[in-house]
């Protein structure tokens, strides 16, 4: 009987020690020292702050629009290449004037600019779309980051990052990769350069095709008038 009593006491003592050891288990922490057990539940439904979401959405929409426009321009110019006069006739004699050769050069340049810009647009969209997951990772694993200060400590986004000229810095603070800026700049430059090449090639094409009929100057006045009118409307009305 005494032996059974001592055995029971030993079991109770061991159970108490085990429970005490379980209570002394250290809290689970990430490599950066953040207590995972105390993470707020809002991390499960993580969303970007409205200011960051607005900046990201505007860039994605702009890149989508530019990608569509540049793709259409490239397709049209590829068709133009097919209908331009051949460089040589069936006998192998070159009959292309310098004007037609210049037109062909600008058409090819426009195609390359537009295709390159469309590729940069897709890279810009993909990097911007990855921003929410990058921001969540920074909030969980980087205590010194802005996402962590906002979600873990309840801090506000600095006012200087909320103005339009600081949009890029705001996105970078939320995890946007620095090379994104190079993609965005390349996208915009390719759009403008491709548009200029397309306009010049169209102008040269109209001039070369219609100069003998005497209507080339009149045909060129229309797009110039449209550009001038649009510029005046932008300057006066905004």
Tab-separated table of C-alpha atoms in Angstrom:
chain	number	residue	atom	x	y	z
A	1	UNK	CA	0.000	0.000	0.000
A	2	UNK	CA	2.818	2.360	0.911
A	3	UNK	CA	4.532	1.523	-2.358
A	4	UNK	CA	1.423	2.405	-4.363
A	5	UNK	CA	1.070	5.693	-2.508
A	6	UNK	CA	4.682	6.661	-3.203
A	7	UNK	CA	4.284	5.699	-6.872
A	8	UNK	CA	1.184	7.878	-7.187
A	9	UNK	CA	2.974	10.775	-5.522
A	10	UNK	CA	5.879	10.331	-7.932
A	11	UNK	CA	3.517	10.432	-10.922
A	12	UNK	CA	1.812	13.580	-9.622
A	13	UNK	CA	5.174	15.237	-8.994
A	14	UNK	CA	6.407	14.350	-12.482
A	15	UNK	CA	3.177	15.657	-14.027
A	16	UNK	CA	3.609	18.907	-12.143
A	17	UNK	CA	7.192	19.200	-13.350
A	18	UNK	CA	6.154	18.515	-16.943
A	19	UNK	CA	3.422	21.152	-16.732
A	20	UNK	CA	5.902	23.627	-15.277
A	21	UNK	CA	8.359	22.880	-18.083
A	22	UNK	CA	5.634	23.407	-20.687
A	23	UNK	CA	4.830	26.759	-19.159
A	24	UNK	CA	8.489	27.743	-19.352
A	25	UNK	CA	8.776	26.992	-23.094
A	26	UNK	CA	10.000	30.228	-24.723
A	27	UNK	CA	7.709	32.043	-27.091
A	28	UNK	CA	8.097	31.226	-30.733
A	29	UNK	CA	10.033	33.964	-32.454
A	30	UNK	CA	11.018	34.612	-36.029
A	31	UNK	CA	14.698	35.093	-36.959
A	32	UNK	CA	14.179	38.847	-36.582
A	33	UNK	CA	12.905	38.553	-33.003
A	34	UNK	CA	9.206	39.187	-33.690
A	35	UNK	CA	6.937	37.093	-31.482
A	36	UNK	CA	4.879	35.061	-33.930
A	37	UNK	CA	2.366	34.103	-31.219
A	38	UNK	CA	1.462	37.729	-30.648
A	39	UNK	CA	0.974	38.763	-34.272
A	40	UNK	CA	-2.368	40.546	-34.659
A	41	UNK	CA	-5.150	38.745	-36.459
A	42	UNK	CA	-5.324	41.460	-39.098
A	43	UNK	CA	-2.249	39.946	-40.735
A	44	UNK	CA	-4.506	37.089	-41.828
A	45	UNK	CA	-6.564	39.599	-43.859
A	46	UNK	CA	-3.667	41.811	-44.902
A	47	UNK	CA	-4.507	44.648	-47.276
A	48	UNK	CA	-2.486	47.569	-48.550
A	49	UNK	CA	-3.140	51.012	-47.058
A	50	UNK	CA	-5.379	53.130	-49.331
A	51	UNK	CA	-2.517	55.466	-50.312
A	52	UNK	CA	-0.262	52.578	-51.363
A	53	UNK	CA	-3.147	50.791	-53.099
A	54	UNK	CA	-4.021	53.929	-55.077
A	55	UNK	CA	-0.430	54.473	-56.208
A	56	UNK	CA	-0.015	50.835	-57.207
A	57	UNK	CA	-3.359	50.689	-59.063
A	58	UNK	CA	-2.644	53.866	-61.018
A	59	UNK	CA	0.672	52.509	-62.276
A	60	UNK	CA	-0.861	49.151	-63.187
A	61	UNK	CA	-3.673	50.847	-65.134
A	62	UNK	CA	-1.254	53.173	-66.925
A	63	UNK	CA	1.077	50.312	-67.821
A	64	UNK	CA	-1.879	48.246	-69.080
A	65	UNK	CA	-3.048	51.091	-71.283
A	66	UNK	CA	0.412	51.787	-72.684
A	67	UNK	CA	1.008	48.084	-73.358
A	68	UNK	CA	-2.245	47.862	-75.331
A	69	UNK	CA	-1.551	51.022	-77.333
A	70	UNK	CA	2.040	50.051	-78.158
A	71	UNK	CA	0.993	46.546	-79.189
A	72	UNK	CA	-1.633	47.956	-81.556
A	73	UNK	CA	0.840	50.460	-83.002
A	74	UNK	CA	3.396	47.686	-83.565
A	75	UNK	CA	0.770	45.533	-85.309
A	76	UNK	CA	-0.247	48.395	-87.600
A	77	UNK	CA	3.360	49.163	-88.490
A	78	UNK	CA	4.041	45.514	-89.285
A	79	UNK	CA	1.161	45.702	-91.763
A	80	UNK	CA	2.607	48.926	-93.192
A	81	UNK	CA	5.915	47.154	-93.830
A	82	UNK	CA	4.070	44.595	-95.948
A	83	UNK	CA	2.496	47.203	-98.221
A	84	UNK	CA	5.517	49.448	-98.691
A	85	UNK	CA	7.120	49.286	-102.137
A	86	UNK	CA	9.764	46.533	-102.321
A	87	UNK	CA	13.403	47.497	-102.122
A	88	UNK	CA	14.117	45.851	-105.486
A	89	UNK	CA	11.942	44.880	-108.436
A	90	UNK	CA	11.744	41.281	-109.755
A	91	UNK	CA	14.755	41.954	-111.978
A	92	UNK	CA	16.896	42.820	-108.956
A	93	UNK	CA	17.060	46.512	-109.773
A	94	UNK	CA	16.567	48.911	-106.879
A	95	UNK	CA	13.801	51.387	-107.599
A	96	UNK	CA	13.234	52.696	-104.092
A	97	UNK	CA	13.956	56.356	-103.616
A	98	UNK	CA	15.694	57.737	-100.553
A	99	UNK	CA	12.296	58.909	-99.290
A	100	UNK	CA	10.863	55.380	-99.288
A	101	UNK	CA	13.987	53.981	-97.634
A	102	UNK	CA	13.742	56.595	-94.899
A	103	UNK	CA	10.076	55.745	-94.416
A	104	UNK	CA	10.920	52.068	-94.058
A	105	UNK	CA	13.637	52.860	-91.496
A	106	UNK	CA	11.240	54.836	-89.288
A	107	UNK	CA	8.612	52.096	-89.522
A	108	UNK	CA	11.093	49.484	-88.300
A	109	UNK	CA	12.273	51.817	-85.534
A	110	UNK	CA	8.684	52.355	-84.412
A	111	UNK	CA	8.057	48.596	-84.295
A	112	UNK	CA	11.137	47.980	-82.161
A	113	UNK	CA	10.343	50.839	-79.780
A	114	UNK	CA	6.745	49.729	-79.330
A	115	UNK	CA	7.613	46.068	-78.762
A	116	UNK	CA	10.329	47.014	-76.273
A	117	UNK	CA	7.945	49.344	-74.467
A	118	UNK	CA	5.259	46.653	-74.321
A	119	UNK	CA	7.759	44.283	-72.705
A	120	UNK	CA	8.696	46.916	-70.131
A	121	UNK	CA	4.997	47.498	-69.462
A	122	UNK	CA	4.512	43.836	-68.593
A	123	UNK	CA	7.555	43.906	-66.302
A	124	UNK	CA	6.183	47.027	-64.597
A	125	UNK	CA	2.793	45.371	-64.052
A	126	UNK	CA	4.282	42.149	-62.679
A	127	UNK	CA	6.523	43.957	-60.197
A	128	UNK	CA	3.707	46.241	-59.022
A	129	UNK	CA	1.328	43.285	-58.616
A	130	UNK	CA	3.884	41.613	-56.333
A	131	UNK	CA	3.767	44.580	-53.940
A	132	UNK	CA	1.117	43.213	-51.483
A	133	UNK	CA	3.063	40.032	-50.749
A	134	UNK	CA	6.305	42.001	-50.416
A	135	UNK	CA	4.670	44.396	-47.979
A	136	UNK	CA	3.314	41.518	-45.888
A	137	UNK	CA	6.739	39.869	-45.773
A	138	UNK	CA	8.353	43.113	-44.645
A	139	UNK	CA	5.677	43.630	-41.988
A	140	UNK	CA	6.365	40.172	-40.573
A	141	UNK	CA	10.128	39.929	-40.861
A	142	UNK	CA	11.640	43.437	-40.957
A	143	UNK	CA	11.052	45.401	-37.721
A	144	UNK	CA	12.637	48.571	-39.135
A	145	UNK	CA	10.474	48.659	-42.263
A	146	UNK	CA	7.568	51.027	-42.828
A	147	UNK	CA	4.994	48.202	-43.255
A	148	UNK	CA	6.002	46.773	-39.861
A	149	UNK	CA	5.718	50.161	-38.144
A	150	UNK	CA	2.300	50.752	-39.684
A	151	UNK	CA	0.751	47.339	-38.941
A	152	UNK	CA	2.595	46.239	-35.819
A	153	UNK	CA	2.986	49.567	-34.030
A	154	UNK	CA	0.094	51.551	-35.493
A	155	UNK	CA	2.296	54.292	-36.945
A	156	UNK	CA	1.131	56.574	-39.736
A	157	UNK	CA	2.694	56.807	-43.162
A	158	UNK	CA	4.921	59.938	-43.267
A	159	UNK	CA	3.175	62.877	-44.888
A	160	UNK	CA	6.097	63.531	-47.238
A	161	UNK	CA	5.459	60.128	-48.858
A	162	UNK	CA	1.813	60.924	-49.594
A	163	UNK	CA	2.424	63.646	-52.198
A	164	UNK	CA	2.376	62.688	-55.858
A	165	UNK	CA	6.073	63.378	-56.487
A	166	UNK	CA	6.986	60.876	-53.736
A	167	UNK	CA	4.838	58.091	-55.170
A	168	UNK	CA	7.858	56.048	-56.219
A	169	UNK	CA	9.488	56.397	-52.778
A	170	UNK	CA	6.242	55.298	-51.119
A	171	UNK	CA	6.050	52.158	-53.245
A	172	UNK	CA	9.725	51.384	-52.627
A	173	UNK	CA	9.152	51.748	-48.881
A	174	UNK	CA	6.474	49.091	-49.229
A	175	UNK	CA	8.768	46.609	-50.927
A	176	UNK	CA	8.827	47.653	-54.570
A	177	UNK	CA	12.114	46.652	-56.176
A	178	UNK	CA	14.408	49.499	-57.187
A	179	UNK	CA	14.824	48.225	-60.746
A	180	UNK	CA	11.097	48.860	-61.239
A	181	UNK	CA	11.906	52.517	-61.876
A	182	UNK	CA	14.154	51.577	-64.805
A	183	UNK	CA	11.347	49.479	-66.323
A	184	UNK	CA	8.822	52.297	-65.902
A	185	UNK	CA	11.140	54.922	-67.425
A	186	UNK	CA	11.979	52.611	-70.342
A	187	UNK	CA	8.257	51.992	-70.902
A	188	UNK	CA	7.438	55.707	-71.101
A	189	UNK	CA	10.420	56.596	-73.300
A	190	UNK	CA	9.674	53.747	-75.716
A	191	UNK	CA	6.075	54.917	-75.961
A	192	UNK	CA	7.051	58.471	-76.904
A	193	UNK	CA	9.899	57.462	-79.218
A	194	UNK	CA	7.716	54.853	-80.913
A	195	UNK	CA	4.918	57.396	-81.359
A	196	UNK	CA	7.343	59.909	-82.883
A	197	UNK	CA	8.716	57.286	-85.290
A	198	UNK	CA	5.178	56.250	-86.245
A	199	UNK	CA	4.147	59.839	-86.918
A	200	UNK	CA	7.263	60.529	-88.990
A	201	UNK	CA	6.857	57.315	-91.005
A	202	UNK	CA	3.198	58.121	-91.679
A	203	UNK	CA	4.123	61.639	-92.766
A	204	UNK	CA	6.844	60.380	-95.110
A	205	UNK	CA	4.521	57.704	-96.487
A	206	UNK	CA	1.803	60.232	-97.300
A	207	UNK	CA	4.344	62.570	-98.853
A	208	UNK	CA	5.962	59.854	-100.978
A	209	UNK	CA	2.658	58.353	-102.114
A	210	UNK	CA	0.733	61.550	-102.830
A	211	UNK	CA	3.354	64.105	-103.806
A	212	UNK	CA	2.748	63.491	-107.493
A	213	UNK	CA	-0.957	64.227	-107.048
A	214	UNK	CA	-0.264	67.519	-105.322
A	215	UNK	CA	-2.358	66.692	-102.247
A	216	UNK	CA	0.477	65.798	-99.860
A	217	UNK	CA	0.721	69.262	-98.279
A	218	UNK	CA	-3.029	69.326	-97.670
A	219	UNK	CA	-2.963	65.817	-96.201
A	220	UNK	CA	-0.180	66.768	-93.794
A	221	UNK	CA	-1.971	69.870	-92.575
A	222	UNK	CA	-4.729	67.814	-90.926
A	223	UNK	CA	-2.611	65.925	-88.347
A	224	UNK	CA	-0.577	69.065	-87.670
A	225	UNK	CA	-3.789	70.985	-87.006
A	226	UNK	CA	-5.003	68.261	-84.652
A	227	UNK	CA	-1.735	68.316	-82.702
A	228	UNK	CA	-1.757	72.111	-82.507
A	229	UNK	CA	-5.394	72.173	-81.382
A	230	UNK	CA	-4.794	69.533	-78.722
A	231	UNK	CA	-1.783	71.431	-77.391
A	232	UNK	CA	-3.749	74.669	-77.191
A	233	UNK	CA	-6.629	72.914	-75.417
A	234	UNK	CA	-4.234	71.418	-72.861
A	235	UNK	CA	-2.502	74.739	-72.195
A	236	UNK	CA	-5.666	76.843	-71.946
A	237	UNK	CA	-8.094	74.432	-70.273
A	238	UNK	CA	-5.827	71.760	-68.721
